[in-house]
Amino acid sequence: MKNFFRLISSRDFLELYDRFAPLDAEIIPLAKGLGRILAADVTAPEPLPPFSRSTMDGFAVRARDTFGCSESEPALLNIAGEIVMGRSGADLTLAPGQAAIIWTGGELPVNADGVVMVEYTNQPDTGTVEIFRPVAPGENIIRAGEDFPPGATVLQKGQQLRPQDLGVLAGFGIIELQVARKPVAAIISTGDELAEPCRQPEPGKIRDINSTTLAALVEECGGIAVPLGIIGDDAGSMLAACRRALALPADMVLLSGGSSVGRRDFTLQTLEQLDGSEVLAHGVSIRPGKPTILAKTGNAALFGLPGHVGSAIVVFHLFVRPLLRKLGGAGLTSGLRLIRAVTAEQIPSTIGREDFVRVALEWGEDADSPPRAVPLYGKSGLLNPLVRADGLLIINRDTEGLDRGEPAEVMLFP
Amino acid sequence: MKNFFRLISSRDFLELYDRFAPLDAEIIPLAKGLGRILAADVTAPEPLPPFSRSTMDGFAVRARDTFGCSESEPALLNIAGEIVMGRSGADLTLAPGQAAIIWTGGELPVNADGVVMVEYTNQPDTGTVEIFRPVAPGENIIRAGEDFPPGATVLQKGQQLRPQDLGVLAGFGIIELQVARKPVAAIISTGDELAEPCRQPEPGKIRDINSTTLAALVEECGGIAVPLGIIGDDAGSMLAACRRALALPADMVLLSGGSSVGRRDFTLQTLEQLDGSEVLAHGVSIRPGKPTILAKTGNAALFGLPGHVGSAIVVFHLFVRPLLRKLGGAGLTSGLRLIRAVTAEQIPSTIGREDFVRVALEWGEDADSPPRAVPLYGKSGLLNPLVRADGLLIINRDTEGLDRGEPAEVMLFP
């Protein structure tokens, strides 16, 4: 009997991911943290800054000693000393009527609660300073803990770490991070017609494109790709390759192969035969990507992807990416940017099916206008449109197509 | 004498980069190519596909043998054989009136010029096929070289390699890539008040934030960061550290330090003293980032960055990033995305100065409306606004500020 598809919508497909749990956390050094996903909130272990600091070059003062002063009636203060950079301000205590020389970032002396900028002072002699403008308590200083009091949430679980976030962690002396483990995705290309890219293919064979593309897609979104090579069109090899992948252990297996109907059925049967496996989806009402298969064994996901690399890329962005991100602790989104464009020509579609059309974007002179999305058609299987595309234009299920000049959303390639 | 700034505009600053040449190329394996910049055009070394292929499951035919057929008057062809996947089509030649079983991706037999989808056929017996719909020559096939003829430009010099680009290179058997060498940026933090993040700082000292942040920024835009640690506030140490950086050899040296006027002068003097150095800029009419210094020795760039990490990040994105990208072969742009937002409140500025205001973006219900940009003010030196910011709102030189609700461009953090 022919295995007819039971098509589900892309939304229903994503809802299946409720059944997969995020991966465990691991500890990594701060210097390796860029782009990783926090596995736990980070709270301030100590106040930041650890002491009250000046934000200006000038004189640390007791603010009340400057109240009422002006250009014509400067406050006259005795210079009690200088806070040399890197020395503690605790070594110097200001008595009423005293000031201390201080530099940007220096620790305030005891009793100081404001800093007068050097521009508003004059030193008639080495021991005295005239202050021309009053300062309020707290002016030109950052108090201890003003940036982050102890216990404050600094960064949140699920956040992807940016350079500035890592800097703040360094400021707290947090040199080890608890992040989600990177998901491991095994990649298997199937097809008797495939040859390794490093070899001259025999007659009738072509070089495998999918392994390289899928490995880079996995890497690009923070996973670890383990390409397991090419397997031939036989059930035994595919089953053995899936078992090898799961034994890595892989968190995800990406199978891609030719697009013949026979081979699709064959992938489905293999996935059904794996120990403890359950086929969650077989067919999605999208184009391209209809023959996508999702199975699950333990917490591992197995995808049967279309054989054409262009279709496999669409399915990767729509479905594989969100699951990789969820497993990696980042929440269930593709993480791809959506922008608004207008169609450069009429684009037909079909009711009941979401279409993802490869487009090149053309920006006009006017920076405020959305770009024109030019569909890159071409016969199924051509690679040329793929290298020229900037993203995928989305046509919803409930429309028969878009007219020229209609607004549409484009999911940008990363 | 005091070193007054000679402020230049950010545009003039970027024009100074004419004086720096892109780095040499290097050869890397295909598997390491993601995100790298091509150092030369890639042309097709052979036709792709290497032979004419079917894009459907069905029957390879001589198209003229199907002309005029229909549901009621099918064309009757003899099945000459099957093109088994991975076998050459050259082993089978179609005589007039013959067809061959073929699968998606299979090589066409000799004399075939079209494929009839299996859906439009019927096999009354194993040796015969009825064809219900005619095909035109070229239908449901990709001819040899139709995707890329030999010599066609596949990818261009300066392009950043994406997963699909790597896939196409694999398809051509191009397993070594000529890419621009990654620029090496040495990072030096200066200040007697700084301590390594791994240590409990002594009283009056704080942990170095800039080294970690700048290293991650360099890494994020494709460079190799070499943090050289913290040096104290003395000219000898700074000169020695710069010489050590240039001997790596570094393509770029990022010096950042406290923001006191004395320390700035000191950085300038050090950069002037380096062998063969020339100070190209000292001061830019932007806020924050005014005290930025750029010097050059050989083809190496030396930056004096503001001490506050928030200001250093702004200068990095505006100036360091474009130069890193130019050195790395990607052309002189920041590579950061600009989006249109509307101000959530009034934002003051000053004529003659570009302002870069840290903002958080808030999207409303309506996906078509631009986000609201909420300025994250806070005292100079606070880190808190930095971890909450999504990007920098740009206020041009010729405006005194923006009213609430005005449109403005926001440069998104990567």
PDB file of C-alpha atoms in Angstrom, chain B residues 280-409:
ATOM      1  CA  LEU B 280      45.753  59.791  11.623  1.00  0.00           C
ATOM      2  CA  ALA B 281      42.995  60.975  13.937  1.00  0.00           C
ATOM      3  CA  HIS B 282      42.700  62.342  17.435  1.00  0.00           C
ATOM      4  CA  GLY B 283      39.114  63.049  18.310  1.00  0.00           C
ATOM      5  CA  VAL B 284      35.849  62.427  16.461  1.00  0.00           C
ATOM      6  CA  SER B 285      32.730  64.581  16.603  1.00  0.00           C
ATOM      7  CA  ILE B 286      30.554  61.810  17.998  1.00  0.00           C
ATOM      8  CA  ARG B 287      29.086  61.064  21.393  1.00  0.00           C
ATOM      9  CA  PRO B 288      30.117  58.885  23.049  1.00  0.00           C
ATOM     10  CA  GLY B 289      33.561  58.269  21.620  1.00  0.00           C
ATOM     11  CA  LYS B 290      35.030  61.736  21.155  1.00  0.00           C
ATOM     12  CA  PRO B 291      38.531  60.893  22.448  1.00  0.00           C
ATOM     13  CA  THR B 292      39.121  58.093  19.908  1.00  0.00           C
ATOM     14  CA  ILE B 293      42.634  57.954  18.459  1.00  0.00           C
ATOM     15  CA  LEU B 294      43.736  56.182  15.278  1.00  0.00           C
ATOM     16  CA  ALA B 295      47.373  55.609  14.388  1.00  0.00           C
ATOM     17  CA  LYS B 296      49.059  53.530  11.715  1.00  0.00           C
ATOM     18  CA  THR B 297      52.370  51.799  11.412  1.00  0.00           C
ATOM     19  CA  GLY B 298      53.019  49.715   8.329  1.00  0.00           C
ATOM     20  CA  ASN B 299      49.557  48.324   7.509  1.00  0.00           C
ATOM     21  CA  ALA B 300      48.686  47.904  11.193  1.00  0.00           C
ATOM     22  CA  ALA B 301      46.053  50.098  12.828  1.00  0.00           C
ATOM     23  CA  LEU B 302      46.313  51.201  16.448  1.00  0.00           C
ATOM     24  CA  PHE B 303      43.189  52.464  18.162  1.00  0.00           C
ATOM     25  CA  GLY B 304      43.031  54.412  21.396  1.00  0.00           C
ATOM     26  CA  LEU B 305      39.508  53.649  22.609  1.00  0.00           C
ATOM     27  CA  PRO B 306      37.533  55.337  25.375  1.00  0.00           C
ATOM     28  CA  GLY B 307      37.894  53.740  28.785  1.00  0.00           C
ATOM     29  CA  HIS B 308      34.188  53.317  29.496  1.00  0.00           C
ATOM     30  CA  VAL B 309      33.136  50.048  28.022  1.00  0.00           C
ATOM     31  CA  GLY B 310      29.855  51.515  26.752  1.00  0.00           C
ATOM     32  CA  SER B 311      31.745  54.154  24.783  1.00  0.00           C
ATOM     33  CA  ALA B 312      34.341  51.636  23.634  1.00  0.00           C
ATOM     34  CA  ILE B 313      31.546  49.455  22.207  1.00  0.00           C
ATOM     35  CA  VAL B 314      30.136  52.392  20.226  1.00  0.00           C
ATOM     36  CA  VAL B 315      33.544  53.191  18.771  1.00  0.00           C
ATOM     37  CA  PHE B 316      34.080  49.522  18.023  1.00  0.00           C
ATOM     38  CA  HIS B 317      30.888  49.253  16.002  1.00  0.00           C
ATOM     39  CA  LEU B 318      31.388  52.570  14.183  1.00  0.00           C
ATOM     40  CA  PHE B 319      35.076  52.365  13.410  1.00  0.00           C
ATOM     41  CA  VAL B 320      36.865  49.182  14.470  1.00  0.00           C
ATOM     42  CA  ARG B 321      34.353  46.845  12.879  1.00  0.00           C
ATOM     43  CA  PRO B 322      34.463  48.442   9.397  1.00  0.00           C
ATOM     44  CA  LEU B 323      38.267  48.302   9.401  1.00  0.00           C
ATOM     45  CA  LEU B 324      38.321  44.690  10.606  1.00  0.00           C
ATOM     46  CA  ARG B 325      35.904  43.868   7.805  1.00  0.00           C
ATOM     47  CA  LYS B 326      37.952  45.758   5.223  1.00  0.00           C
ATOM     48  CA  LEU B 327      41.176  44.038   6.331  1.00  0.00           C
ATOM     49  CA  GLY B 328      39.288  40.740   6.164  1.00  0.00           C
ATOM     50  CA  GLY B 329      38.209  41.382   2.570  1.00  0.00           C
ATOM     51  CA  ALA B 330      34.538  42.194   3.164  1.00  0.00           C
ATOM     52  CA  GLY B 331      34.427  45.823   2.137  1.00  0.00           C
ATOM     53  CA  LEU B 332      34.148  48.952   4.214  1.00  0.00           C
ATOM     54  CA  THR B 333      30.841  48.687   6.077  1.00  0.00           C
ATOM     55  CA  SER B 334      29.968  47.902   9.651  1.00  0.00           C
ATOM     56  CA  GLY B 335      27.864  44.990   8.467  1.00  0.00           C
ATOM     57  CA  LEU B 336      25.356  45.915  11.166  1.00  0.00           C
ATOM     58  CA  ARG B 337      21.682  46.070  10.326  1.00  0.00           C
ATOM     59  CA  LEU B 338      19.954  49.454  10.364  1.00  0.00           C
ATOM     60  CA  ILE B 339      16.272  49.542  11.123  1.00  0.00           C
ATOM     61  CA  ARG B 340      13.726  52.295  11.267  1.00  0.00           C
ATOM     62  CA  ALA B 341      12.191  53.032  14.704  1.00  0.00           C
ATOM     63  CA  VAL B 342      10.275  55.862  16.331  1.00  0.00           C
ATOM     64  CA  THR B 343      11.503  57.579  19.455  1.00  0.00           C
ATOM     65  CA  ALA B 344       9.594  56.763  22.637  1.00  0.00           C
ATOM     66  CA  GLU B 345      10.557  60.097  24.157  1.00  0.00           C
ATOM     67  CA  GLN B 346      12.318  63.329  23.320  1.00  0.00           C
ATOM     68  CA  ILE B 347      16.070  62.875  22.852  1.00  0.00           C
ATOM     69  CA  PRO B 348      18.263  65.985  22.986  1.00  0.00           C
ATOM     70  CA  SER B 349      21.457  66.325  20.990  1.00  0.00           C
ATOM     71  CA  THR B 350      23.836  69.030  19.791  1.00  0.00           C
ATOM     72  CA  ILE B 351      24.411  70.500  16.339  1.00  0.00           C
ATOM     73  CA  GLY B 352      27.740  69.438  14.858  1.00  0.00           C
ATOM     74  CA  ARG B 353      27.918  66.158  16.692  1.00  0.00           C
ATOM     75  CA  GLU B 354      26.541  62.719  15.883  1.00  0.00           C
ATOM     76  CA  ASP B 355      24.926  61.057  18.865  1.00  0.00           C
ATOM     77  CA  PHE B 356      24.633  57.316  19.370  1.00  0.00           C
ATOM     78  CA  VAL B 357      22.042  56.648  22.032  1.00  0.00           C
ATOM     79  CA  ARG B 358      21.659  53.181  23.514  1.00  0.00           C
ATOM     80  CA  VAL B 359      18.053  52.084  23.080  1.00  0.00           C
ATOM     81  CA  ALA B 360      15.833  49.135  23.876  1.00  0.00           C
ATOM     82  CA  LEU B 361      13.337  48.355  21.132  1.00  0.00           C
ATOM     83  CA  GLU B 362       9.672  47.675  21.853  1.00  0.00           C
ATOM     84  CA  TRP B 363       7.486  46.146  19.176  1.00  0.00           C
ATOM     85  CA  GLY B 364       3.751  46.802  19.317  1.00  0.00           C
ATOM     86  CA  GLU B 365       0.859  44.591  18.294  1.00  0.00           C
ATOM     87  CA  ASP B 366       1.020  45.815  14.721  1.00  0.00           C
ATOM     88  CA  ALA B 367       3.869  44.054  12.958  1.00  0.00           C
ATOM     89  CA  ASP B 368       3.884  46.681  10.210  1.00  0.00           C
ATOM     90  CA  SER B 369       4.646  49.566  12.559  1.00  0.00           C
ATOM     91  CA  PRO B 370       8.257  50.319  13.356  1.00  0.00           C
ATOM     92  CA  PRO B 371       9.346  49.553  16.922  1.00  0.00           C
ATOM     93  CA  ARG B 372       9.547  52.206  19.636  1.00  0.00           C
ATOM     94  CA  ALA B 373      13.110  53.068  20.602  1.00  0.00           C
ATOM     95  CA  VAL B 374      13.371  53.680  24.343  1.00  0.00           C
ATOM     96  CA  PRO B 375      16.579  55.493  25.272  1.00  0.00           C
ATOM     97  CA  LEU B 376      18.444  53.867  28.146  1.00  0.00           C
ATOM     98  CA  TYR B 377      19.933  56.767  29.966  1.00  0.00           C
ATOM     99  CA  GLY B 378      22.032  56.387  33.013  1.00  0.00           C
ATOM    100  CA  LYS B 379      25.146  57.888  34.436  1.00  0.00           C
ATOM    101  CA  SER B 380      28.274  57.572  32.396  1.00  0.00           C
ATOM    102  CA  GLY B 381      29.974  54.293  33.209  1.00  0.00           C
ATOM    103  CA  LEU B 382      26.913  52.267  34.170  1.00  0.00           C
ATOM    104  CA  LEU B 383      26.826  48.795  32.649  1.00  0.00           C
ATOM    105  CA  ASN B 384      23.176  48.109  33.323  1.00  0.00           C
ATOM    106  CA  PRO B 385      21.837  50.064  30.295  1.00  0.00           C
ATOM    107  CA  LEU B 386      24.336  48.226  28.137  1.00  0.00           C
ATOM    108  CA  VAL B 387      23.020  44.750  28.816  1.00  0.00           C
ATOM    109  CA  ARG B 388      19.457  45.946  28.224  1.00  0.00           C
ATOM    110  CA  ALA B 389      20.183  47.732  24.936  1.00  0.00           C
ATOM    111  CA  ASP B 390      19.285  46.334  21.522  1.00  0.00           C
ATOM    112  CA  GLY B 391      21.200  48.893  19.502  1.00  0.00           C
ATOM    113  CA  LEU B 392      22.246  52.486  18.959  1.00  0.00           C
ATOM    114  CA  LEU B 393      19.877  55.212  17.828  1.00  0.00           C
ATOM    115  CA  ILE B 394      21.625  57.629  15.479  1.00  0.00           C
ATOM    116  CA  ILE B 395      21.144  61.385  15.745  1.00  0.00           C
ATOM    117  CA  ASN B 396      22.771  63.246  12.862  1.00  0.00           C
ATOM    118  CA  ARG B 397      25.141  66.200  13.128  1.00  0.00           C
ATOM    119  CA  ASP B 398      22.619  68.670  11.795  1.00  0.00           C
ATOM    120  CA  THR B 399      19.907  68.218  14.391  1.00  0.00           C
ATOM    121  CA  GLU B 400      19.453  69.521  17.902  1.00  0.00           C
ATOM    122  CA  GLY B 401      17.560  66.421  18.938  1.00  0.00           C
ATOM    123  CA  LEU B 402      14.521  64.339  18.201  1.00  0.00           C
ATOM    124  CA  ASP B 403      10.959  64.853  19.402  1.00  0.00           C
ATOM    125  CA  ARG B 404       8.916  62.035  20.833  1.00  0.00           C
ATOM    126  CA  GLY B 405       7.473  59.890  18.020  1.00  0.00           C
ATOM    127  CA  GLU B 406       9.988  61.002  15.401  1.00  0.00           C
ATOM    128  CA  PRO B 407      11.400  58.371  13.059  1.00  0.00           C
ATOM    129  CA  ALA B 408      15.053  57.516  13.566  1.00  0.00           C
ATOM    130  CA  GLU B 409      17.511  54.905  12.467  1.00  0.00           C
TER     131      GLU B 409
END
